[in-house]
Short mmCIF file of C-alpha atoms in Angstrom, two decimals:
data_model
loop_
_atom_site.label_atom_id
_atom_site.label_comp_id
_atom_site.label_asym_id
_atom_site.label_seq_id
_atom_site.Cartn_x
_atom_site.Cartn_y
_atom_site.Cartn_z
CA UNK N 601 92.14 86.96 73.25
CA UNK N 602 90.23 83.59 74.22
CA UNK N 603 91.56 82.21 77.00
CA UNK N 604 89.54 79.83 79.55
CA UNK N 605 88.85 80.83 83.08
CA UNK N 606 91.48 78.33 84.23
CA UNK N 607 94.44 80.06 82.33
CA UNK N 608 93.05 83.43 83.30
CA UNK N 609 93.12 82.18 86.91
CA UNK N 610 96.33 81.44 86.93
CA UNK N 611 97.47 84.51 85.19
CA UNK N 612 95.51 86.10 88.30
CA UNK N 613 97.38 83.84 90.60
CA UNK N 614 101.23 84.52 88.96
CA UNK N 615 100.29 88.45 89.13
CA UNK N 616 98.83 88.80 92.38
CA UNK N 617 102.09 86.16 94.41
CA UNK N 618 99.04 84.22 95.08
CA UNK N 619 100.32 81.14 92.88
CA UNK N 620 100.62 78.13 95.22
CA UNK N 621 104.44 78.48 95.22
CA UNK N 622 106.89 77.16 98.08
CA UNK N 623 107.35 81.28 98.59
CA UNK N 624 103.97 81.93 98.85
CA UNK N 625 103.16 78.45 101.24
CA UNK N 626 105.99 78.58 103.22
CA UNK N 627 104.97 82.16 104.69
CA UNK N 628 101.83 80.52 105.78
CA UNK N 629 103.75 77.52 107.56
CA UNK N 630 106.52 80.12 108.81
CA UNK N 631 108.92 78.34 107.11
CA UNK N 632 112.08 80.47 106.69
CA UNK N 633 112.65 81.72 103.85
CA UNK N 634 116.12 79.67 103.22
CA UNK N 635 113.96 76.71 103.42
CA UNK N 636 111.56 77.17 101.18
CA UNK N 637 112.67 75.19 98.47
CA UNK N 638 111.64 73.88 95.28
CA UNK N 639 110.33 70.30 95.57
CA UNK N 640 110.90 69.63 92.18
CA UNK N 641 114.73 70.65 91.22
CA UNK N 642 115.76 70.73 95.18
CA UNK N 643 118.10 73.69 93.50
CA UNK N 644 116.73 77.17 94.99
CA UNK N 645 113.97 78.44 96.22
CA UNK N 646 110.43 78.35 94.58
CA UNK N 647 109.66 81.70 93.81
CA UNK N 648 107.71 83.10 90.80
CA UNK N 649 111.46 84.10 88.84
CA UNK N 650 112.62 80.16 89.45
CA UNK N 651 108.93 78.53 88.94
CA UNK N 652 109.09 80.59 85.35
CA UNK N 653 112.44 80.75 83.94
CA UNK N 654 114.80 78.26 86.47
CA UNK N 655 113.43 75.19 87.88
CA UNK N 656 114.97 72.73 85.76
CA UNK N 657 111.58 70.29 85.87
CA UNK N 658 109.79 72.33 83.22
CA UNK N 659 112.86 72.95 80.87
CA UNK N 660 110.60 71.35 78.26
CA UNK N 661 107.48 73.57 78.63
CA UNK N 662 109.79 76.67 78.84
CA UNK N 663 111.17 75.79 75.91
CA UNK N 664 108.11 75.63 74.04
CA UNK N 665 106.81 78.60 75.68
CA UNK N 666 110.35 80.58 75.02
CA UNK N 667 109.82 79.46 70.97
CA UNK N 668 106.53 80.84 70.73
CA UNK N 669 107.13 84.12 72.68
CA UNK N 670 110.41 84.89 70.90
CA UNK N 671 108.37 84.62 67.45
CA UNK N 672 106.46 87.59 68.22
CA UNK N 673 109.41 89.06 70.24
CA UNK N 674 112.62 88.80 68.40
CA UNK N 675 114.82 89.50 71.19
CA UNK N 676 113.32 87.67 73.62
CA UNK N 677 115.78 84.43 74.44
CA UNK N 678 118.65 86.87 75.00
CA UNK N 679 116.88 89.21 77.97
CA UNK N 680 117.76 88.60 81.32
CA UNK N 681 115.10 86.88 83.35
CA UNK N 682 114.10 89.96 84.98
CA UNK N 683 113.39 91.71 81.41
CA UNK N 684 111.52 88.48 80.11
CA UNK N 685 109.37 88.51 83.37
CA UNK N 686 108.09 92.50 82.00
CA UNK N 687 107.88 91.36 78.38
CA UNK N 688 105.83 88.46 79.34
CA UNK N 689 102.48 90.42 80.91
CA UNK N 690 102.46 92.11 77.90
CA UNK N 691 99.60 91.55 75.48
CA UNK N 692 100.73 89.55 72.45
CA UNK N 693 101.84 86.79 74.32
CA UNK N 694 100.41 86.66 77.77
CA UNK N 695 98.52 83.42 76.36
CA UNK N 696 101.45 81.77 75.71
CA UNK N 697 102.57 82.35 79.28
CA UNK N 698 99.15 81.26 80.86
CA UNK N 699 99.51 77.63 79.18
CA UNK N 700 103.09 77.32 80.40
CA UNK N 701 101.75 77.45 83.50
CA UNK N 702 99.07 75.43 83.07
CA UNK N 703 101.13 72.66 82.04
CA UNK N 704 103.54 73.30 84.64
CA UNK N 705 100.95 73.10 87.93
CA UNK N 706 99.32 69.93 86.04
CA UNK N 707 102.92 68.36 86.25
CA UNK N 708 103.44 69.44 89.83
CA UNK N 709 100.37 67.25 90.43
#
């Protein structure tokens, strides 16, 4: 799999909670954790499960993305967002994921 140093940096980032996520940069600020919500949808709070498969904001990426993956794994648009979250570090289409978030982080500016 080819994948630049960006995308595999962010893969890095996603797997390791290290992703600069409200979550993640709210501990820092000691920001309870009630607070720490997504600037982009205002609707919940911006960890990893709502930054991939919630926040309204990227509905069109993750759309994309959720075409692509469910090609190569049939079932994939009916598991729950915990069992897409384990399919998704596999393999086959771990690319697939990496540019979602790509394009997501570009759009968060």
């Amino acid at each position: 799999m080819n994948m630049s140093i960006k995308l595999r940096s962010l893969l890095a980032q996603i797997r390791c909670g290290v992703l600069p996520l409200k979550i993640e940069t709210g501990r820092y600020r000691q920001m309870k954790l009630e607070d720490r919500i997504c600037e982009g949808c205002k609707n919940g709070i911006e960890n990893e499960i709502h930054f991939l498969f919630e926040c309204n904001v990227y509905d069109d990426l993750r759309k994309a993305w959720f075409v692509k993956t469910n090609n190569i794994i049939s079932n994939f648009l009916h598991l729950n967002n915990l069992e897409k979250l384990n399919v998704i570090f596999t393999k086959q289409v771990v690319i697939y994921k990496a540019s979602y978030i790509k394009d997501a982080m570009e759009r968060r500016g």
